[in-house]
Coordinates of N, CA and C in Angstrom, one line a residue:
M1 N 58.1 299.5 17.1 CA 57.4 298.4 16.8 C 57.9 297.7 15.5
T2 N 58.4 298.6 14.6 CA 58.9 298.0 13.4 C 60.0 297.1 13.7
G3 N 60.9 297.5 14.7 CA 62.0 296.6 15.1 C 61.5 295.3 15.6
C4 N 60.4 295.3 16.4 CA 59.9 294.0 17.0 C 59.3 293.2 15.9
S5 N 58.7 293.8 15.0 CA 58.0 293.1 13.9 C 59.1 292.5 13.0
D6 N 60.2 293.2 12.7 CA 61.3 292.7 11.9 C 61.9 291.5 12.6
S7 N 62.1 291.6 13.9 CA 62.8 290.6 14.6 C 61.9 289.3 14.6
S8 N 60.6 289.5 14.9 CA 59.8 288.3 14.9 C 59.6 287.7 13.5
G9 N 59.5 288.6 12.5 CA 59.4 288.2 11.1 C 60.6 287.4 10.6
T10 N 61.8 287.8 11.0 CA 63.0 287.1 10.7 C 63.1 285.7 11.3
A11 N 62.7 285.6 12.6 CA 62.6 284.4 13.2 C 61.6 283.4 12.6
S12 N 60.5 284.0 12.2 CA 59.4 283.2 11.6 C 59.9 282.8 10.2
T13 N 60.6 283.6 9.5 CA 61.1 283.2 8.2 C 62.1 282.1 8.3
R14 N 63.0 282.2 9.3 CA 64.0 281.2 9.5 C 63.3 279.9 9.9
S15 N 62.3 279.9 10.7 CA 61.6 278.7 11.1 C 60.9 278.1 9.9
K16 N 60.3 278.9 9.0 CA 59.6 278.4 7.8 C 60.7 277.8 6.9
A17 N 61.8 278.4 6.7 CA 62.9 277.9 5.8 C 63.4 276.6 6.3
A18 N 63.6 276.5 7.6 CA 64.0 275.2 8.2 C 63.0 274.1 8.0
S19 N 61.8 274.4 8.2 CA 60.7 273.5 8.0 C 60.6 273.0 6.5
I20 N 60.8 274.0 5.6 CA 60.8 273.6 4.2 C 62.0 272.7 3.8
A21 N 63.2 273.1 4.3 CA 64.4 272.3 4.1 C 64.3 270.9 4.6
S22 N 63.7 270.8 5.8 CA 63.5 269.5 6.4 C 62.5 268.6 5.6
S23 N 61.5 269.3 5.1 CA 60.5 268.6 4.3 C 61.1 268.1 3.0
V24 N 61.9 269.0 2.3 CA 62.6 268.6 1.1 C 63.5 267.5 1.3
A25 N 64.3 267.6 2.3 CA 65.3 266.5 2.6 C 64.6 265.2 2.9
S26 N 63.5 265.2 3.6 CA 62.7 264.0 3.9 C 62.2 263.4 2.6
S27 N 61.7 264.3 1.7 CA 61.1 263.9 0.4 C 62.2 263.3 -0.5
V28 N 63.4 263.9 -0.5 CA 64.5 263.4 -1.3 C 64.9 262.1 -0.8
A29 N 65.1 262.0 0.5 CA 65.5 260.7 1.1 C 64.5 259.6 0.8
S30 N 63.2 259.9 0.9 CA 62.2 258.9 0.6 C 62.2 258.5 -0.8
S31 N 62.4 259.5 -1.7 CA 62.5 259.2 -3.2 C 63.7 258.3 -3.5
V32 N 64.8 258.6 -2.9 CA 66.1 257.8 -3.1 C 65.9 256.4 -2.6
A33 N 65.3 256.3 -1.4 CA 65.1 254.9 -0.8 C 64.1 254.2 -1.7
S34 N 63.1 254.8 -2.2 CA 62.1 254.2 -3.0 C 62.7 253.7 -4.3
S35 N 63.5 254.6 -4.9 CA 64.2 254.2 -6.2 C 65.2 253.0 -6.0
A36 N 65.9 253.1 -4.9 CA 66.8 252.0 -4.6 C 66.1 250.7 -4.4
A37 N 65.0 250.7 -3.6 CA 64.2 249.5 -3.4 C 63.6 249.0 -4.7
S38 N 63.2 249.9 -5.6 CA 62.7 249.5 -6.9 C 63.7 248.8 -7.7
A39 N 64.9 249.4 -7.7 CA 66.0 248.9 -8.5 C 66.4 247.5 -8.0
V40 N 66.5 247.3 -6.7 CA 66.8 246.0 -6.1 C 65.7 245.0 -6.5
A41 N 64.4 245.4 -6.3 CA 63.3 244.5 -6.6 C 63.3 244.1 -8.1
S42 N 63.7 245.0 -9.0 CA 63.7 244.6 -10.4 C 64.9 243.8 -10.7
A43 N 66.0 243.9 -10.0 CA 67.2 243.2 -10.3 C 67.1 241.8 -9.8
V44 N 66.5 241.5 -8.7 CA 66.4 240.1 -8.2 C 65.7 239.2 -9.2
P45 N 64.5 239.5 -9.7 CA 64.0 238.6 -10.7 C 64.9 238.4 -11.9
S46 N 65.5 239.5 -12.3 CA 66.4 239.4 -13.5 C 67.6 238.5 -13.2
L47 N 68.2 238.5 -12.0 CA 69.2 237.6 -11.7 C 68.7 236.2 -11.6
A48 N 67.5 236.0 -11.0 CA 66.9 234.7 -10.9 C 66.7 234.1 -12.3
S49 N 66.2 235.0 -13.2 CA 65.9 234.6 -14.5 C 67.2 234.2 -15.3
Q50 N 68.3 234.9 -15.0 CA 69.5 234.6 -15.6 C 70.0 233.2 -15.1
G51 N 69.9 233.0 -13.8 CA 70.3 231.7 -13.2 C 69.5 230.6 -13.7
A52 N 68.2 230.8 -13.9 CA 67.3 229.7 -14.4 C 67.7 229.4 -15.8
S53 N 68.0 230.4 -16.6 CA 68.3 230.3 -18.0 C 69.7 229.5 -18.1
A54 N 70.6 229.8 -17.3 CA 71.9 229.1 -17.3 C 71.7 227.7 -16.9
L55 N 70.9 227.4 -15.9 CA 70.6 226.1 -15.4 C 69.9 225.3 -16.5
A56 N 69.0 225.9 -17.2 CA 68.3 225.2 -18.3 C 69.2 224.8 -19.4
S57 N 70.1 225.7 -19.7 CA 71.1 225.5 -20.7 C 72.1 224.4 -20.3
A58 N 72.6 224.4 -19.1 CA 73.5 223.4 -18.6 C 72.8 222.0 -18.6
S59 N 71.5 222.0 -18.2 CA 70.8 220.7 -18.1 C 70.6 220.1 -19.5
A60 N 70.3 221.0 -20.4 CA 70.1 220.5 -21.8 C 71.4 220.0 -22.4
E61 N 72.5 220.7 -22.1 CA 73.8 220.2 -22.6 C 74.1 218.9 -22.0
A62 N 73.9 218.7 -20.7 CA 74.2 217.4 -20.0 C 73.4 216.3 -20.6
R63 N 72.1 216.6 -20.8 CA 71.2 215.6 -21.4 C 71.7 215.2 -22.8
R64 N 72.1 216.2 -23.6 CA 72.5 215.9 -25.0 C 73.8 215.0 -24.9
R65 N 74.7 215.4 -24.1 CA 76.0 214.6 -24.0 C 75.8 213.2 -23.6
L66 N 74.9 213.0 -22.6 CA 74.6 211.6 -22.2 C 73.8 210.8 -23.2
E67 N 73.0 211.5 -24.0 CA 72.2 210.8 -25.0 C 73.1 210.4 -26.2
D68 N 74.3 211.1 -26.3 CA 75.2 210.7 -27.4 C 76.0 209.4 -27.1
V69 N 76.0 209.0 -25.8 CA 76.7 207.8 -25.5 C 76.0 206.6 -26.0
Q70 N 76.7 205.8 -26.8 CA 76.2 204.6 -27.4 C 76.6 203.4 -26.6
N71 N 75.6 202.5 -26.4 CA 75.8 201.2 -25.6 C 76.3 201.5 -24.2
G72 N 75.9 202.5 -23.6 CA 76.3 202.8 -22.2 C 75.5 202.0 -21.2
I73 N 76.1 201.6 -20.1 CA 75.4 200.9 -19.1 C 75.5 201.7 -17.8
D74 N 74.5 201.6 -16.9 CA 74.5 202.4 -15.7 C 75.7 202.0 -14.9
A75 N 76.4 203.0 -14.5 CA 77.6 202.8 -13.7 C 77.7 203.7 -12.5
K76 N 76.5 204.2 -12.1 CA 76.4 205.1 -11.0 C 77.1 204.6 -9.7
D77 N 76.9 203.3 -9.4 CA 77.5 202.7 -8.2 C 79.0 202.7 -8.3
D78 N 79.6 202.8 -9.4 CA 81.1 202.8 -9.6 C 81.7 204.2 -9.6
V79 N 80.9 205.2 -9.4 CA 81.4 206.6 -9.4 C 81.3 207.2 -8.0
H80 N 82.4 207.8 -7.6 CA 82.4 208.5 -6.2 C 82.9 209.9 -6.4
L81 N 82.4 210.8 -5.6 CA 82.8 212.2 -5.6 C 83.5 212.6 -4.4
G82 N 84.4 213.5 -4.6 CA 85.2 214.1 -3.4 C 84.4 215.2 -2.7
T83 N 85.1 216.0 -2.0 CA 84.5 217.1 -1.3 C 84.4 218.3 -2.2
P84 N 83.3 219.0 -2.4 CA 83.2 220.2 -3.2 C 84.2 221.3 -2.7
A85 N 84.7 222.0 -3.7 CA 85.6 223.1 -3.4 C 85.3 224.3 -4.4
T86 N 86.1 225.3 -4.3 CA 85.9 226.5 -5.2 C 87.3 226.7 -5.9
D87 N 87.3 226.8 -7.2 CA 88.5 227.0 -7.9 C 88.9 228.5 -7.9
A88 N 90.0 228.8 -8.6 CA 90.5 230.2 -8.6 C 89.6 231.2 -9.3
D89 N 88.7 230.6 -10.2 CA 87.8 231.5 -10.9 C 86.4 231.6 -10.2
G90 N 86.4 231.0 -9.0 CA 85.1 231.1 -8.2 C 84.1 230.1 -8.5
R91 N 84.4 229.1 -9.4 CA 83.4 228.1 -9.7 C 83.6 226.9 -8.8
S92 N 82.5 226.2 -8.6 CA 82.5 225.0 -7.7 C 83.1 223.9 -8.5
T93 N 83.9 223.1 -7.8 CA 84.5 221.9 -8.4 C 84.3 220.7 -7.5
V94 N 84.5 219.5 -8.0 CA 84.5 218.3 -7.2 C 85.3 217.3 -8.0
A95 N 86.1 216.5 -7.3 CA 86.9 215.4 -7.9 C 85.9 214.2 -8.1
V96 N 86.1 213.6 -9.3 CA 85.2 212.5 -9.7 C 86.2 211.3 -9.9
R97 N 85.8 210.2 -9.3 CA 86.6 208.9 -9.4 C 85.6 207.8 -9.9
A98 N 86.0 207.2 -11.0 CA 85.2 206.1 -11.6 C 86.0 204.8 -11.6
H99 N 85.5 203.8 -11.0 CA 86.2 202.5 -11.0 C 85.6 201.6 -12.1
N100 N 86.5 201.1 -13.0 CA 86.2 200.2 -14.1 C 86.2 198.8 -13.6
S101 N 85.1 198.2 -13.4 CA 85.0 196.8 -13.0 C 84.9 195.9 -14.1
A102 N 84.9 196.4 -15.4 CA 84.9 195.5 -16.6 C 86.2 194.9 -16.8
D103 N 86.3 193.9 -17.7 CA 87.5 193.2 -18.0 C 88.3 193.8 -19.2
S104 N 87.9 195.0 -19.6 CA 88.6 195.7 -20.7 C 88.5 197.2 -20.4
A105 N 89.3 198.0 -21.1 CA 89.3 199.5 -20.9 C 87.9 200.0 -21.3
K106 N 87.4 200.9 -20.5 CA 86.1 201.5 -20.7 C 86.2 203.0 -20.5
S107 N 85.2 203.8 -21.0 CA 85.1 205.2 -20.7 C 83.8 205.4 -19.9
F108 N 83.8 206.6 -19.2 CA 82.7 206.9 -18.4 C 82.2 208.3 -18.8
A109 N 80.9 208.5 -18.8 CA 80.3 209.9 -18.8 C 79.5 210.0 -17.5
V110 N 79.9 211.1 -16.8 CA 79.3 211.3 -15.4 C 78.7 212.7 -15.4
Q111 N 77.4 212.7 -15.0 CA 76.7 213.9 -14.8 C 76.7 214.2 -13.3
V112 N 77.3 215.4 -12.9 CA 77.4 215.8 -11.6 C 76.4 217.0 -11.4
D113 N 75.6 216.9 -10.4 CA 74.7 218.0 -10.0 C 75.2 218.8 -8.8
F114 N 75.2 220.1 -8.9 CA 75.6 221.0 -7.9 C 74.3 221.5 -7.2
R115 N 74.2 221.3 -5.9 CA 73.0 221.7 -5.2 C 73.3 222.6 -4.0
D116 N 72.3 223.4 -3.6 CA 72.4 224.1 -2.4 C 72.1 223.2 -1.2
Q117 N 72.2 223.7 0.0 CA 72.0 222.9 1.2 C 70.6 222.4 1.3
A118 N 69.6 223.1 0.7 CA 68.2 222.7 0.8 C 67.9 221.6 -0.3
G119 N 68.9 221.3 -1.2 CA 68.7 220.3 -2.2 C 68.3 220.9 -3.5
N120 N 68.2 222.2 -3.7 CA 67.8 222.8 -4.9 C 68.9 222.7 -5.9
L121 N 68.6 222.3 -7.2 CA 69.6 222.2 -8.2 C 70.1 223.6 -8.6
L122 N 71.4 223.8 -8.5 CA 72.0 225.1 -8.9 C 72.7 225.0 -10.3
D123 N 73.3 223.9 -10.6 CA 74.0 223.7 -11.9 C 74.2 222.2 -12.1
T124 N 74.6 221.9 -13.3 CA 74.9 220.5 -13.6 C 76.1 220.5 -14.6
S125 N 76.9 219.4 -14.6 CA 78.0 219.3 -15.5 C 78.3 217.9 -15.8
V126 N 78.8 217.6 -17.0 CA 79.2 216.3 -17.4 C 80.7 216.2 -17.6
V127 N 81.3 215.2 -17.0 CA 82.7 215.0 -17.3 C 82.8 213.6 -17.9
T128 N 83.9 213.5 -18.8 CA 84.2 212.2 -19.4 C 85.5 211.7 -19.0
L129 N 85.6 210.4 -18.6 CA 86.8 209.8 -18.2 C 87.1 208.7 -19.3
N130 N 88.1 209.0 -20.1 CA 88.3 208.1 -21.3 C 89.3 207.0 -21.0
D131 N 89.0 205.8 -21.6 CA 89.9 204.7 -21.5 C 90.5 204.3 -20.2
V132 N 89.6 204.1 -19.2 CA 90.0 203.7 -17.9 C 90.3 202.2 -18.0
A133 N 91.5 201.8 -17.6 CA 91.9 200.4 -17.7 C 91.1 199.5 -16.8
A134 N 91.0 198.3 -17.2 CA 90.2 197.3 -16.5 C 90.7 197.2 -15.1
G135 N 89.8 197.2 -14.1 CA 90.1 197.1 -12.7 C 90.8 198.3 -12.1
K136 N 90.9 199.4 -12.8 CA 91.5 200.6 -12.4 C 90.5 201.7 -12.2
D137 N 91.0 202.8 -11.6 CA 90.2 204.0 -11.4 C 90.6 205.1 -12.3
G138 N 89.6 205.8 -12.8 CA 89.8 207.0 -13.7 C 89.5 208.2 -12.8
K139 N 90.2 209.3 -13.0 CA 89.9 210.5 -12.2 C 89.7 211.7 -13.1
A140 N 88.8 212.6 -12.7 CA 88.6 213.9 -13.4 C 88.0 214.9 -12.4
T141 N 87.8 216.1 -12.8 CA 87.3 217.1 -12.0 C 86.1 217.7 -12.7
A142 N 85.0 217.8 -12.0 CA 83.8 218.4 -12.6 C 83.8 219.9 -12.1
H143 N 83.4 220.8 -13.0 CA 83.4 222.2 -12.7 C 81.9 222.7 -12.9
S144 N 81.5 223.6 -12.1 CA 80.2 224.2 -12.3 C 80.4 225.2 -13.5
N145 N 79.3 225.5 -14.2 CA 79.4 226.3 -15.4 C 79.4 227.8 -15.1
R146 N 79.2 228.1 -13.8 CA 79.2 229.5 -13.4 C 79.5 229.5 -11.9
K147 N 79.7 230.7 -11.4 CA 80.0 230.9 -10.0 C 78.7 230.6 -9.2
L148 N 78.8 229.8 -8.1 CA 77.6 229.5 -7.3 C 77.9 230.1 -5.9
S149 N 76.8 230.6 -5.3 CA 77.0 231.2 -4.0 C 76.5 230.3 -2.9
G150 N 77.1 230.5 -1.7 CA 76.7 229.7 -0.6 C 77.4 228.3 -0.6
P151 N 77.1 227.5 0.4 CA 77.6 226.1 0.5 C 77.0 225.3 -0.6
V152 N 77.8 224.5 -1.2 CA 77.4 223.6 -2.4 C 77.7 222.2 -2.0
R153 N 76.7 221.3 -2.3 CA 76.9 219.9 -2.2 C 76.8 219.3 -3.6
T154 N 77.3 218.1 -3.9 CA 77.3 217.5 -5.2 C 76.7 216.1 -5.1
D155 N 76.1 215.7 -6.2 CA 75.5 214.3 -6.4 C 75.9 213.8 -7.8
V156 N 76.0 212.5 -7.9 CA 76.1 211.8 -9.2 C 74.7 211.7 -9.6
A157 N 74.3 212.4 -10.7 CA 72.9 212.3 -11.2 C 72.8 211.1 -12.1
R158 N 73.8 210.9 -12.9 CA 73.8 209.8 -13.8 C 75.2 209.5 -14.2
A159 N 75.5 208.2 -14.4 CA 76.9 207.8 -14.9 C 76.7 206.6 -15.8
L160 N 77.4 206.7 -16.9 CA 77.3 205.6 -17.9 C 78.7 205.1 -18.2
R161 N 78.9 203.8 -18.3 CA 80.2 203.2 -18.7 C 79.9 202.7 -20.1
Y162 N 80.9 202.9 -21.0 CA 80.8 202.5 -22.4 C 82.1 202.1 -23.0

């Protein structure tokens, strides 16, 4: 009987050990998944906050640069943008062309907004085209201040000729 008892006791012990191991593995997996989900959840607002902070800073800088322009007149209709692209550093770029319809050389300050496909503002940049000859086009390239993800479209937010 002792042999039968040992045999069934060993099987029972193995079954209990397997059950405990399975329970521990399940608990560890659940804990790891929970920790990973928590880390992702806390990182997303942090990244969003960083993006919002960068956008606020870029917007303030654009506003400051345009406010520094003296005797500027609206020239938004004289400015055209090319097709957005991505440079070697991963930043969004777009060609800017400004036509000087005045009778003397003028400079342009152009604010370019970078937007996602839904129209949300991602970044903004100001380029200056100096001393564009009368009747001629000046060219420059606007660069986003940081890497932007997804498809990007661009708009002329504001353009001043001075």
